[in-house]
Amino acid sequence: MIIRKLFRFENAHIARDCLTKRCALSIHGHSYRVEVLLEANALDRAGMVMDFSRLKEIVGWFIDSFDHSIAINSHDESAYVEAMKAYSYRWVLLPVNPSAEQFARVILWVAIAAFGAAKAANGEGAIAVKSVIVHETETGYAEAYPADITNAQMGELLPSSFQFSVGVRADWGDPARFEKLFANDQ
Ligand SMILES: [Zn+2]
């Protein structure tokens, strides 16, 4: 049995090295839609894989980090990185280019950690995050699978390689939520 929940965020970025100048050289934004797909072979007491509201609690905070924020590749020019940090209340620094593919990888990576840490609340079965789909436009999306997370060619994802602005952390409830999630991996 598979369930899917849809999330949305509005984000700005520059996707360096893409083929068009509009994409590679100009700050621009997209209205992203994110699908989180969970798989289980058992249902909880309510006959659900997991209550959608609980699913949202577990991973929604991280996806919301990107809403009305700017996603910055830490490998970008330092002057650009510092300017974006200085002039935006909400920003996320990533160790990879903020493409739809990398958003899907990063969200899947965090989702797997977050669902792995979540305790059963209503007799849920073993839940696996099957994939994360990120739609960057109406016509294009990327879907990441667990094997993509550790694919070195796609770039290493380490918790210490991410930075979040104070404005992003302020909406997590606990400003150290990301670090606590990966505390055992550091
Ligand atoms: Zn773009």
mmCIF file of N, CA and C and ligand atoms in Angstrom, residues 13 15 23 28 30 32 136, ligand 1:
data_model
loop_
_atom_site.group_PDB
_atom_site.id
_atom_site.type_symbol
_atom_site.label_atom_id
_atom_site.label_comp_id
_atom_site.label_asym_id
_atom_site.label_seq_id
_atom_site.Cartn_x
_atom_site.Cartn_y
_atom_site.Cartn_z
ATOM 1 N N HIS A 13 16.317 30.621 -6.767
ATOM 2 C CA HIS A 13 17.647 30.009 -6.913
ATOM 3 C C HIS A 13 18.319 30.491 -8.182
ATOM 4 N N ALA A 15 20.448 28.072 -10.868
ATOM 5 C CA ALA A 15 20.922 26.704 -11.115
ATOM 6 C C ALA A 15 22.125 26.799 -12.054
ATOM 7 N N CYS A 23 18.498 30.370 -16.731
ATOM 8 C CA CYS A 23 18.548 29.419 -15.618
ATOM 9 C C CYS A 23 19.868 29.538 -14.855
ATOM 10 N N HIS A 28 15.955 33.481 -10.057
ATOM 11 C CA HIS A 28 14.560 33.334 -10.475
ATOM 12 C C HIS A 28 13.886 32.352 -9.535
ATOM 13 N N HIS A 30 10.576 29.356 -8.656
ATOM 14 C CA HIS A 30 9.620 28.351 -9.125
ATOM 15 C C HIS A 30 8.600 28.097 -8.023
ATOM 16 N N TYR A 32 7.204 25.174 -6.496
ATOM 17 C CA TYR A 32 7.480 23.735 -6.450
ATOM 18 C C TYR A 32 6.309 22.979 -5.836
ATOM 19 N N GLU A 136 9.178 21.047 -10.587
ATOM 20 C CA GLU A 136 9.704 22.414 -10.639
ATOM 21 C C GLU A 136 8.799 23.304 -11.482
HETATM 22 ZN ZN ZN B 1 15.172 27.381 -11.943
#
